[in-house]
Amino acid sequence: MNKNRVLLASLSGSVIEWYDFYLYGTATGLVFSTLFFSGQDPSIALLLAFATFGIGYAARPIGSIIFGHFGDRIGRKATLMWTLIGMGGSSFLIGLLPTYNQVGLLAPILLVVLRLIQGISLGGEWGGAVLLATESAPKGRRGLYGSVPQLGVPLGLVAGSFSLTLIAYLTTDAQFLAWGWRIPFLFSAVLIVLALWIRGGIEETSAFQKQKESGEIAKVPIVETFRNHRKSLFHVIGLKIGDGFFNVFLMSFVLVYTTTYLGYSNEIALTALTIGCATMIITIPVVGYISDFIGRKVIYISGLVLMLLLAIPYFFMIEQGATWLYYMQAAMLGIIWAAIFATQGTLFSELFPAKVRYTGLSFGYQMAAAIVGFGPMLWTTMVDSFGPSHWVFGGFMMGGLTLSLVLSLFVPNTKNVSQYEESIEKFKKDNSLQI
C-alpha cells in the first residue's frame, strides 16, 4: 500500500471536517444569528444559533455508533467514503439555504436538519481517519502516523479562515450577509470530490483485513465495547472533556468573546487564531514523532498540567491587548493544546482491540465532543451574567482539566502496546506462507 496516499487519505477528510467546523462555528455568531433567527432579541438569537452549533456535537455519538458499527464490520475504507459524502454534502446544502426573511421558521428548521446530518457524519469521520493512519503505520511510527490526521485541524481552520477573509475583503458587509457567506460552504463540493478520489485509490488496513480473514468480527460492536471495554471507553470520554472545552473556546468562541465582549476587531481576532493554527502545523507532527520514543502518556499529562496552570493567565492576558492575544493563542493553541491533540488519536486507539477499535475510539471521543459542544451556549450565559472575567472562565476550564488530569494518571502507557504490530505482522506472515 502506498503509505503517502494513505496518509493523504486520512488527512483529507480531517481537513474537510475542520474546514466545515470553522465555517459553521464562525458563521454561527456572524451570520446565522442574524439571517436564520432574525425574529428574536439579539441575545436570544445568538443563544439559538449556538444551540444549532451544539446540536451538531450532540449528534456525533449517534454517528459514532452507526459508522463505528460498519467500520468494525465492513471496513475502514468503505465507511470513510460515506462520512465524506455526509459531511461535504450537508455543508454544501447549508450554502443554498433560504433565510428566515424568505421562508420563516422553515429556515432554522432546515439549518438544524443539515447540522444534524453534518454532526452524524463527523461522528464517524475522525475515528476512521485515525485508524486509517495508525493501522497502516510501520512498526514504531504509530505516533507520527496518528498525528497526521490531526493536522486537519490547523489546515482546515486556515482554509476556512482564508476563504471567509477573502470573501469579506471582496464584498461589502451587506453583500457578505446577502450572499458572500455562502461561497465558502459551496466550496465544500470541490473538497469532497478531491477527497473521494484520494480515498478511492487506497486499500483496506492490514489490521482490519486480519480480523476479517480470521472471522473475528464483532456482531454488534457497541454492545461488545460496553460489555468488555467500558473502562477504556470512560477513560477516553474523561480525557477528552478537559482539553475539549478549551479546544472549542480557542478555535471558535474566542472570536465572539474577543470581538463582542473585549472590543477587538474581526481582523485582529482572526489573525490571532491563524497564528495559533500556523504554529500547530509545526507542533503536531514533531510531537507525534517524539511520542514514539517517550510515549503518549507523558506528553498528554504534561500538556494537561500546562493548560491547567495557564488557564487563568490566558484569559487575563487576552484582556490586555492584541499583542498578548497573539502570544497566548500561539502558546495555548499552537503549542500546548497541539501537543495534547497530536497524541490523542494514537493514545485513544491503542486502548481498544481491532475488532471494536473504530466503535470504541469514535464513541468515546464523540461523547466527550457532545458535552463540550454546548460550551458556547454556557459561555454566552456566563459572560452575560459575569462579564468577560478571567476568574470565571479560567476557573471553568480548570474544572474540566482537573478531571482529565486525574483520569490520565490511571491510563496505561501505550507506547509499547503490541496489539497493532501483532495483528499486522501475523496477517502478513500468514499471507506470505500461503504464497
GROMACS .gro file of C-alpha atoms in nm:
model
  435
    1MET     CA    1   0.000   0.000   0.000
    2ASN     CA    2   0.123   0.349  -0.085
    3LYS     CA    3   0.187   0.498   0.261
    4ASN     CA    4   0.188   0.857   0.136
    5ARG     CA    5  -0.155   0.815  -0.025
    6VAL     CA    6  -0.290   0.655   0.292
    7LEU     CA    7  -0.171   0.950   0.498
    8LEU     CA    8  -0.318   1.191   0.246
    9ALA     CA    9  -0.646   0.999   0.254
   10SER     CA   10  -0.662   1.016   0.634
   11LEU     CA   11  -0.572   1.386   0.629
   12SER     CA   12  -0.814   1.492   0.354
   13GLY     CA   13  -1.131   1.409   0.546
   14SER     CA   14  -0.994   1.571   0.859
   15VAL     CA   15  -0.924   1.892   0.667
   16ILE     CA   16  -1.282   1.896   0.540
   17GLU     CA   17  -1.414   1.820   0.890
   18TRP     CA   18  -1.237   2.117   1.043
   19TYR     CA   19  -1.299   2.341   0.743
   20ASP     CA   20  -1.670   2.277   0.796
   21PHE     CA   21  -1.631   2.317   1.173
   22TYR     CA   22  -1.466   2.654   1.135
   23LEU     CA   23  -1.715   2.781   0.880
   24TYR     CA   24  -2.013   2.679   1.090
   25GLY     CA   25  -1.862   2.799   1.418
   26THR     CA   26  -1.775   3.139   1.272
   27ALA     CA   27  -2.099   3.177   1.077
   28THR     CA   28  -2.298   3.095   1.392
   29GLY     CA   29  -2.225   3.429   1.553
   30LEU     CA   30  -2.174   3.638   1.240
   31VAL     CA   31  -2.443   3.508   1.003
   32PHE     CA   32  -2.689   3.250   1.138
   33SER     CA   33  -2.797   3.453   1.442
   34THR     CA   34  -2.888   3.738   1.206
   35LEU     CA   35  -3.027   3.561   0.899
   36PHE     CA   36  -3.189   3.250   1.048
   37PHE     CA   37  -3.310   3.375   1.387
   38SER     CA   38  -3.384   3.738   1.297
   39GLY     CA   39  -3.725   3.736   1.465
   40GLN     CA   40  -3.566   3.716   1.811
   41ASP     CA   41  -3.395   3.950   2.056
   42PRO     CA   42  -3.022   3.968   1.959
   43SER     CA   43  -2.906   3.785   2.274
   44ILE     CA   44  -3.171   3.514   2.231
   45ALA     CA   45  -3.086   3.485   1.861
   46LEU     CA   46  -2.720   3.429   1.947
   47LEU     CA   47  -2.812   3.162   2.201
   48LEU     CA   48  -3.039   2.985   1.950
   49ALA     CA   49  -2.769   2.999   1.685
   50PHE     CA   50  -2.516   2.844   1.924
   51ALA     CA   51  -2.778   2.581   2.011
   52THR     CA   52  -2.765   2.463   1.648
   53PHE     CA   53  -2.386   2.455   1.683
   54GLY     CA   54  -2.425   2.233   1.990
   55ILE     CA   55  -2.684   2.010   1.821
   56GLY     CA   56  -2.422   1.909   1.567
   57TYR     CA   57  -2.200   1.796   1.851
   58ALA     CA   58  -2.486   1.613   2.023
   59ALA     CA   59  -2.546   1.414   1.702
   60ARG     CA   60  -2.186   1.294   1.687
   61PRO     CA   61  -2.226   0.998   1.929
   62ILE     CA   62  -2.509   0.870   1.707
   63GLY     CA   63  -2.278   0.888   1.408
   64SER     CA   64  -2.001   0.715   1.601
   65ILE     CA   65  -2.230   0.420   1.674
   66ILE     CA   66  -2.361   0.397   1.316
   67PHE     CA   67  -2.030   0.439   1.135
   68GLY     CA   68  -1.834   0.261   1.407
   69HIS     CA   69  -2.059  -0.042   1.353
   70PHE     CA   70  -1.989  -0.051   0.980
   71GLY     CA   71  -1.624   0.043   1.025
   72ASP     CA   72  -1.570  -0.259   1.252
   73ARG     CA   73  -1.779  -0.492   1.036
   74ILE     CA   74  -1.728  -0.400   0.669
   75GLY     CA   75  -1.406  -0.198   0.688
   76ARG     CA   76  -1.250   0.142   0.747
   77LYS     CA   77  -1.223   0.249   0.383
   78ALA     CA   78  -1.585   0.194   0.275
   79THR     CA   79  -1.717   0.365   0.587
   80LEU     CA   80  -1.497   0.669   0.539
   81MET     CA   81  -1.634   0.722   0.189
   82TRP     CA   82  -1.983   0.770   0.334
   83THR     CA   83  -1.870   1.002   0.612
   84LEU     CA   84  -1.713   1.227   0.350
   85ILE     CA   85  -2.034   1.244   0.148
   86GLY     CA   86  -2.238   1.326   0.457
   87MET     CA   87  -2.001   1.598   0.576
   88GLY     CA   88  -1.941   1.770   0.245
   89GLY     CA   89  -2.297   1.730   0.119
   90SER     CA   90  -2.456   1.889   0.426
   91SER     CA   91  -2.210   2.181   0.421
   92PHE     CA   92  -2.278   2.240   0.053
   93LEU     CA   93  -2.654   2.244   0.112
   94ILE     CA   94  -2.617   2.491   0.402
   95GLY     CA   95  -2.475   2.730   0.143
   96LEU     CA   96  -2.802   2.703  -0.053
   97LEU     CA   97  -3.045   2.753   0.237
   98PRO     CA   98  -3.311   3.027   0.227
   99THR     CA   99  -3.311   3.275   0.516
  100TYR     CA  100  -3.573   3.350   0.782
  101ASN     CA  101  -3.698   3.654   0.589
  102GLN     CA  102  -3.757   3.433   0.285
  103VAL     CA  103  -3.930   3.126   0.431
  104GLY     CA  104  -3.981   3.200   0.801
  105LEU     CA  105  -3.941   2.916   1.052
  106LEU     CA  106  -3.854   2.669   0.777
  107ALA     CA  107  -3.510   2.832   0.751
  108PRO     CA  108  -3.385   2.745   1.104
  109ILE     CA  109  -3.554   2.403   1.080
  110LEU     CA  110  -3.361   2.318   0.762
  111LEU     CA  111  -3.042   2.452   0.920
  112VAL     CA  112  -3.089   2.222   1.220
  113VAL     CA  113  -3.157   1.919   0.996
  114LEU     CA  114  -2.842   1.976   0.792
  115ARG     CA  115  -2.641   2.039   1.107
  116LEU     CA  116  -2.765   1.703   1.242
  117ILE     CA  117  -2.656   1.525   0.922
  118GLN     CA  118  -2.322   1.700   0.941
  119GLY     CA  119  -2.280   1.600   1.307
  120ILE     CA  120  -2.372   1.236   1.244
  121SER     CA  121  -2.119   1.217   0.960
  122LEU     CA  122  -1.849   1.386   1.164
  123GLY     CA  123  -1.912   1.131   1.438
  124GLY     CA  124  -1.769   0.859   1.217
  125GLU     CA  125  -1.501   1.054   1.033
  126TRP     CA  126  -1.239   1.130   1.296
  127GLY     CA  127  -1.203   0.778   1.437
  128GLY     CA  128  -1.186   0.620   1.093
  129ALA     CA  129  -0.924   0.868   0.972
  130VAL     CA  130  -0.707   0.799   1.276
  131LEU     CA  131  -0.733   0.422   1.225
  132LEU     CA  132  -0.657   0.453   0.855
  133ALA     CA  133  -0.326   0.614   0.952
  134THR     CA  134  -0.230   0.419   1.266
  135GLU     CA  135  -0.326   0.075   1.135
  136SER     CA  136  -0.115   0.140   0.825
  137ALA     CA  137   0.187   0.273   1.015
  138PRO     CA  138   0.526   0.099   1.005
  139LYS     CA  139   0.637  -0.053   1.334
  140GLY     CA  140   0.746   0.212   1.581
  141ARG     CA  141   0.588   0.500   1.388
  142ARG     CA  142   0.226   0.492   1.508
  143GLY     CA  143   0.263   0.820   1.696
  144LEU     CA  144   0.388   1.002   1.389
  145TYR     CA  145   0.128   0.850   1.158
  146GLY     CA  146  -0.152   0.907   1.410
  147SER     CA  147  -0.062   1.276   1.429
  148VAL     CA  148  -0.114   1.330   1.056
  149PRO     CA  149  -0.498   1.329   1.063
  150GLN     CA  150  -0.475   1.582   1.347
  151LEU     CA  151  -0.310   1.825   1.106
  152GLY     CA  152  -0.657   1.862   0.956
  153VAL     CA  153  -0.736   2.099   1.245
  154PRO     CA  154  -0.494   2.381   1.159
  155LEU     CA  155  -0.513   2.319   0.784
  156GLY     CA  156  -0.894   2.315   0.784
  157LEU     CA  157  -0.912   2.623   1.003
  158VAL     CA  158  -0.660   2.812   0.792
  159ALA     CA  159  -0.852   2.716   0.476
  160GLY     CA  160  -1.180   2.826   0.633
  161SER     CA  161  -1.026   3.146   0.769
  162PHE     CA  162  -0.869   3.229   0.434
  163SER     CA  163  -1.193   3.170   0.243
  164LEU     CA  164  -1.401   3.384   0.481
  165THR     CA  165  -1.137   3.658   0.496
  166LEU     CA  166  -1.108   3.666   0.117
  167ILE     CA  167  -1.484   3.688   0.069
  168ALA     CA  168  -1.515   3.956   0.340
  169TYR     CA  169  -1.237   4.155   0.169
  170LEU     CA  170  -1.403   4.132  -0.174
  171THR     CA  171  -1.755   4.222  -0.056
  172THR     CA  172  -1.922   4.490   0.148
  173ASP     CA  173  -2.087   4.399   0.479
  174ALA     CA  174  -2.426   4.398   0.308
  175GLN     CA  175  -2.303   4.176   0.024
  176PHE     CA  176  -2.137   3.938   0.270
  177LEU     CA  177  -2.464   3.885   0.457
  178ALA     CA  178  -2.666   3.870   0.136
  179TRP     CA  179  -2.464   3.607  -0.050
  180GLY     CA  180  -2.090   3.621   0.027
  181TRP     CA  181  -2.103   3.389   0.329
  182ARG     CA  182  -2.249   3.113   0.108
  183ILE     CA  183  -1.942   3.076  -0.116
  184PRO     CA  184  -1.712   2.901   0.137
  185PHE     CA  185  -1.990   2.650   0.214
  186LEU     CA  186  -2.047   2.579  -0.154
  187PHE     CA  187  -1.673   2.526  -0.198
  188SER     CA  188  -1.711   2.210   0.015
  189ALA     CA  189  -1.826   2.034  -0.302
  190VAL     CA  190  -1.481   2.078  -0.459
  191LEU     CA  191  -1.306   1.947  -0.147
  192ILE     CA  192  -1.533   1.644  -0.120
  193VAL     CA  193  -1.475   1.535  -0.481
  194LEU     CA  194  -1.098   1.561  -0.432
  195ALA     CA  195  -1.108   1.365  -0.105
  196LEU     CA  196  -1.326   1.089  -0.254
  197TRP     CA  197  -1.080   1.048  -0.540
  198ILE     CA  198  -0.788   1.017  -0.297
  199ARG     CA  199  -0.963   0.765  -0.073
  200GLY     CA  200  -1.088   0.563  -0.365
  201GLY     CA  201  -0.731   0.465  -0.451
  202ILE     CA  202  -0.630   0.309  -0.119
  203GLU     CA  203  -0.666  -0.041   0.024
  204GLU     CA  204  -0.821  -0.159   0.349
  205THR     CA  205  -0.594  -0.153   0.656
  206SER     CA  206  -0.397  -0.466   0.742
  207ALA     CA  207  -0.541  -0.482   1.094
  208PHE     CA  208  -0.899  -0.500   0.965
  209GLN     CA  209  -0.810  -0.744   0.688
  210LYS     CA  210  -0.660  -0.971   0.951
  211GLN     CA  211  -0.978  -0.954   1.160
  212LYS     CA  212  -1.190  -1.033   0.854
  213GLU     CA  213  -0.973  -1.325   0.744
  214SER     CA  214  -0.982  -1.478   1.092
  215GLY     CA  215  -1.358  -1.431   1.125
  216GLU     CA  216  -1.310  -1.229   1.445
  217ILE     CA  217  -1.571  -0.966   1.359
  218ALA     CA  218  -1.787  -0.823   1.636
  219LYS     CA  219  -2.158  -0.884   1.570
  220VAL     CA  220  -2.269  -0.565   1.747
  221PRO     CA  221  -1.954  -0.361   1.817
  222ILE     CA  222  -2.116  -0.106   2.050
  223VAL     CA  223  -2.255  -0.386   2.270
  224GLU     CA  224  -1.920  -0.562   2.286
  225THR     CA  225  -1.747  -0.232   2.363
  226PHE     CA  226  -1.970  -0.168   2.664
  227ARG     CA  227  -1.951  -0.530   2.775
  228ASN     CA  228  -1.574  -0.577   2.761
  229HIS     CA  229  -1.412  -0.234   2.727
  230ARG     CA  230  -1.611   0.004   2.947
  231LYS     CA  231  -1.302   0.119   3.134
  232SER     CA  232  -1.123   0.228   2.818
  233LEU     CA  233  -1.440   0.395   2.692
  234PHE     CA  234  -1.482   0.608   3.004
  235HIS     CA  235  -1.112   0.690   3.002
  236VAL     CA  236  -1.144   0.835   2.652
  237ILE     CA  237  -1.453   1.039   2.747
  238GLY     CA  238  -1.293   1.181   3.059
  239LEU     CA  239  -0.957   1.250   2.897
  240LYS     CA  240  -1.119   1.446   2.614
  241ILE     CA  241  -1.354   1.665   2.820
  242GLY     CA  242  -1.079   1.870   2.984
  243ASP     CA  243  -0.893   1.986   2.676
  244GLY     CA  244  -1.216   1.969   2.473
  245PHE     CA  245  -1.375   2.272   2.641
  246PHE     CA  246  -1.057   2.474   2.597
  247ASN     CA  247  -1.027   2.349   2.239
  248VAL     CA  248  -1.376   2.472   2.142
  249PHE     CA  249  -1.308   2.807   2.307
  250LEU     CA  250  -0.965   2.855   2.147
  251MET     CA  251  -1.086   2.771   1.797
  252SER     CA  252  -1.442   2.901   1.787
  253PHE     CA  253  -1.586   3.102   2.073
  254VAL     CA  254  -1.269   3.311   2.106
  255LEU     CA  255  -1.385   3.509   1.801
  256VAL     CA  256  -1.713   3.606   1.966
  257TYR     CA  257  -1.553   3.657   2.307
  258THR     CA  258  -1.279   3.891   2.186
  259THR     CA  259  -1.482   4.090   1.931
  260THR     CA  260  -1.818   4.118   2.110
  261TYR     CA  261  -1.704   4.146   2.471
  262LEU     CA  262  -1.342   4.268   2.463
  263GLY     CA  263  -1.368   4.510   2.173
  264TYR     CA  264  -1.119   4.350   1.933
  265SER     CA  265  -1.168   4.393   1.559
  266ASN     CA  266  -1.254   4.088   1.346
  267GLU     CA  267  -0.916   4.120   1.172
  268ILE     CA  268  -0.718   4.101   1.497
  269ALA     CA  269  -0.921   3.806   1.630
  270LEU     CA  270  -0.883   3.613   1.303
  271THR     CA  271  -0.511   3.691   1.286
  272ALA     CA  272  -0.458   3.556   1.640
  273LEU     CA  273  -0.644   3.237   1.551
  274THR     CA  274  -0.439   3.200   1.234
  275ILE     CA  275  -0.113   3.242   1.431
  276GLY     CA  276  -0.218   2.961   1.663
  277CYS     CA  277  -0.310   2.735   1.371
  278ALA     CA  278   0.014   2.806   1.186
  279THR     CA  279   0.209   2.708   1.498
  280MET     CA  280   0.010   2.383   1.523
  281ILE     CA  281   0.118   2.278   1.174
  282ILE     CA  282   0.474   2.256   1.306
  283THR     CA  283   0.397   2.126   1.656
  284ILE     CA  284   0.168   1.834   1.573
  285PRO     CA  285   0.398   1.615   1.357
  286VAL     CA  286   0.701   1.694   1.574
  287VAL     CA  287   0.521   1.586   1.891
  288GLY     CA  288   0.374   1.282   1.714
  289TYR     CA  289   0.725   1.174   1.618
  290ILE     CA  290   0.859   1.229   1.970
  291SER     CA  291   0.574   1.027   2.122
  292ASP     CA  292   0.707   0.714   1.951
  293PHE     CA  293   1.015   0.740   2.173
  294ILE     CA  294   0.892   0.873   2.509
  295GLY     CA  295   0.530   0.760   2.498
  296ARG     CA  296   0.191   0.924   2.459
  297LYS     CA  297   0.104   0.938   2.830
  298VAL     CA  298   0.399   1.155   2.935
  299ILE     CA  299   0.318   1.416   2.671
  300TYR     CA  300  -0.053   1.407   2.746
  301ILE     CA  301  -0.011   1.465   3.119
  302SER     CA  302   0.247   1.740   3.063
  303GLY     CA  303   0.009   1.922   2.828
  304LEU     CA  304  -0.283   1.898   3.071
  305VAL     CA  305  -0.070   2.033   3.357
  306LEU     CA  306   0.047   2.331   3.150
  307MET     CA  307  -0.307   2.412   3.036
  308LEU     CA  308  -0.426   2.391   3.396
  309LEU     CA  309  -0.155   2.629   3.518
  310LEU     CA  310  -0.215   2.878   3.235
  311ALA     CA  311  -0.597   2.871   3.231
  312ILE     CA  312  -0.650   3.190   3.434
  313PRO     CA  313  -0.338   3.370   3.296
  314TYR     CA  314  -0.467   3.303   2.941
  315PHE     CA  315  -0.793   3.488   2.999
  316PHE     CA  316  -0.618   3.763   3.195
  317MET     CA  317  -0.360   3.821   2.922
  318ILE     CA  318  -0.606   3.840   2.631
  319GLU     CA  319  -0.785   4.117   2.819
  320GLN     CA  320  -0.466   4.328   2.798
  321GLY     CA  321  -0.448   4.386   2.421
  322ALA     CA  322  -0.380   4.242   2.075
  323THR     CA  323  -0.013   4.155   2.132
  324TRP     CA  324  -0.097   3.934   2.429
  325LEU     CA  325  -0.383   3.776   2.237
  326TYR     CA  326  -0.135   3.676   1.963
  327TYR     CA  327   0.112   3.532   2.214
  328MET     CA  328  -0.146   3.341   2.415
  329GLN     CA  329  -0.317   3.191   2.110
  330ALA     CA  330   0.020   3.074   1.979
  331ALA     CA  331   0.117   2.923   2.314
  332MET     CA  332  -0.214   2.770   2.427
  333LEU     CA  333  -0.349   2.661   2.089
  334GLY     CA  334  -0.038   2.622   1.879
  335ILE     CA  335   0.195   2.453   2.128
  336ILE     CA  336   0.028   2.318   2.442
  337TRP     CA  337  -0.308   2.204   2.305
  338ALA     CA  338  -0.145   2.094   1.979
  339ALA     CA  339   0.089   1.867   2.178
  340ILE     CA  340  -0.209   1.703   2.351
  341PHE     CA  341  -0.404   1.669   2.028
  342ALA     CA  342  -0.106   1.526   1.839
  343THR     CA  343  -0.102   1.222   2.069
  344GLN     CA  344  -0.477   1.191   2.124
  345GLY     CA  345  -0.578   0.979   1.826
  346THR     CA  346  -0.297   0.727   1.873
  347LEU     CA  347  -0.335   0.707   2.251
  348PHE     CA  348  -0.711   0.655   2.241
  349SER     CA  349  -0.699   0.400   1.959
  350GLU     CA  350  -0.438   0.192   2.144
  351LEU     CA  351  -0.681   0.138   2.430
  352PHE     CA  352  -0.905  -0.090   2.217
  353PRO     CA  353  -0.855  -0.418   2.026
  354ALA     CA  354  -0.902  -0.411   1.649
  355LYS     CA  355  -1.247  -0.575   1.645
  356VAL     CA  356  -1.411  -0.281   1.829
  357ARG     CA  357  -1.148  -0.014   1.775
  358TYR     CA  358  -1.350   0.202   1.536
  359THR     CA  359  -1.654   0.199   1.765
  360GLY     CA  360  -1.468   0.241   2.095
  361LEU     CA  361  -1.242   0.518   1.969
  362SER     CA  362  -1.521   0.709   1.792
  363PHE     CA  363  -1.793   0.674   2.056
  364GLY     CA  364  -1.570   0.775   2.348
  365TYR     CA  365  -1.431   1.076   2.164
  366GLN     CA  366  -1.767   1.191   2.031
  367MET     CA  367  -1.948   1.152   2.363
  368ALA     CA  368  -1.699   1.399   2.507
  369ALA     CA  369  -1.747   1.621   2.200
  370ALA     CA  370  -2.124   1.616   2.257
  371ILE     CA  371  -2.069   1.756   2.605
  372VAL     CA  372  -1.814   2.025   2.515
  373GLY     CA  373  -2.009   2.127   2.204
  374PHE     CA  374  -2.256   2.314   2.423
  375GLY     CA  375  -1.972   2.519   2.571
  376PRO     CA  376  -2.055   2.829   2.360
  377MET     CA  377  -2.410   2.834   2.498
  378LEU     CA  378  -2.278   2.814   2.855
  379TRP     CA  379  -2.016   3.080   2.794
  380THR     CA  380  -2.268   3.317   2.635
  381THR     CA  381  -2.478   3.289   2.951
  382MET     CA  382  -2.171   3.324   3.173
  383VAL     CA  383  -2.042   3.637   3.003
  384ASP     CA  384  -2.388   3.796   3.015
  385SER     CA  385  -2.401   3.726   3.389
  386PHE     CA  386  -2.042   3.792   3.499
  387GLY     CA  387  -1.883   3.977   3.211
  388PRO     CA  388  -1.552   3.869   3.048
  389SER     CA  389  -1.400   3.757   3.379
  390HIS     CA  390  -1.068   3.570   3.372
  391TRP     CA  391  -1.152   3.419   3.712
  392VAL     CA  392  -1.487   3.281   3.596
  393PHE     CA  393  -1.373   3.149   3.259
  394GLY     CA  394  -1.034   3.033   3.383
  395GLY     CA  395  -1.196   2.852   3.675
  396PHE     CA  396  -1.442   2.682   3.444
  397MET     CA  397  -1.160   2.549   3.226
  398MET     CA  398  -0.962   2.433   3.530
  399GLY     CA  399  -1.254   2.217   3.643
  400GLY     CA  400  -1.259   2.014   3.320
  401LEU     CA  401  -0.880   1.993   3.301
  402THR     CA  402  -0.859   1.862   3.658
  403LEU     CA  403  -1.097   1.577   3.570
  404SER     CA  404  -0.885   1.480   3.268
  405LEU     CA  405  -0.560   1.509   3.460
  406VAL     CA  406  -0.680   1.276   3.737
  407LEU     CA  407  -0.801   1.017   3.486
  408SER     CA  408  -0.480   1.038   3.284
  409LEU     CA  409  -0.287   0.902   3.582
  410PHE     CA  410  -0.474   0.570   3.551
  411VAL     CA  411  -0.432   0.527   3.175
  412PRO     CA  412  -0.160   0.277   3.073
  413ASN     CA  413   0.142   0.397   2.880
  414THR     CA  414   0.062   0.262   2.534
  415LYS     CA  415   0.397   0.329   2.364
  416ASN     CA  416   0.488  -0.040   2.371
  417VAL     CA  417   0.138  -0.177   2.319
  418SER     CA  418   0.161  -0.474   2.083
  419GLN     CA  419  -0.194  -0.513   1.956
  420TYR     CA  420  -0.125  -0.331   1.629
  421GLU     CA  421   0.208  -0.493   1.547
  422GLU     CA  422   0.095  -0.842   1.637
  423SER     CA  423  -0.220  -0.832   1.427
  424ILE     CA  424  -0.049  -0.677   1.126
  425GLU     CA  425   0.263  -0.894   1.139
  426LYS     CA  426   0.062  -1.213   1.183
  427PHE     CA  427  -0.155  -1.122   0.887
  428LYS     CA  428   0.148  -1.056   0.667
  429LYS     CA  429   0.313  -1.380   0.781
  430ASP     CA  430   0.001  -1.589   0.713
  431ASN     CA  431  -0.033  -1.445   0.363
  432SER     CA  432   0.334  -1.498   0.282
  433LEU     CA  433   0.305  -1.866   0.384
  434GLN     CA  434   0.005  -1.908   0.155
  435ILE     CA  435   0.201  -1.765  -0.135
   0.00000   0.00000   0.00000
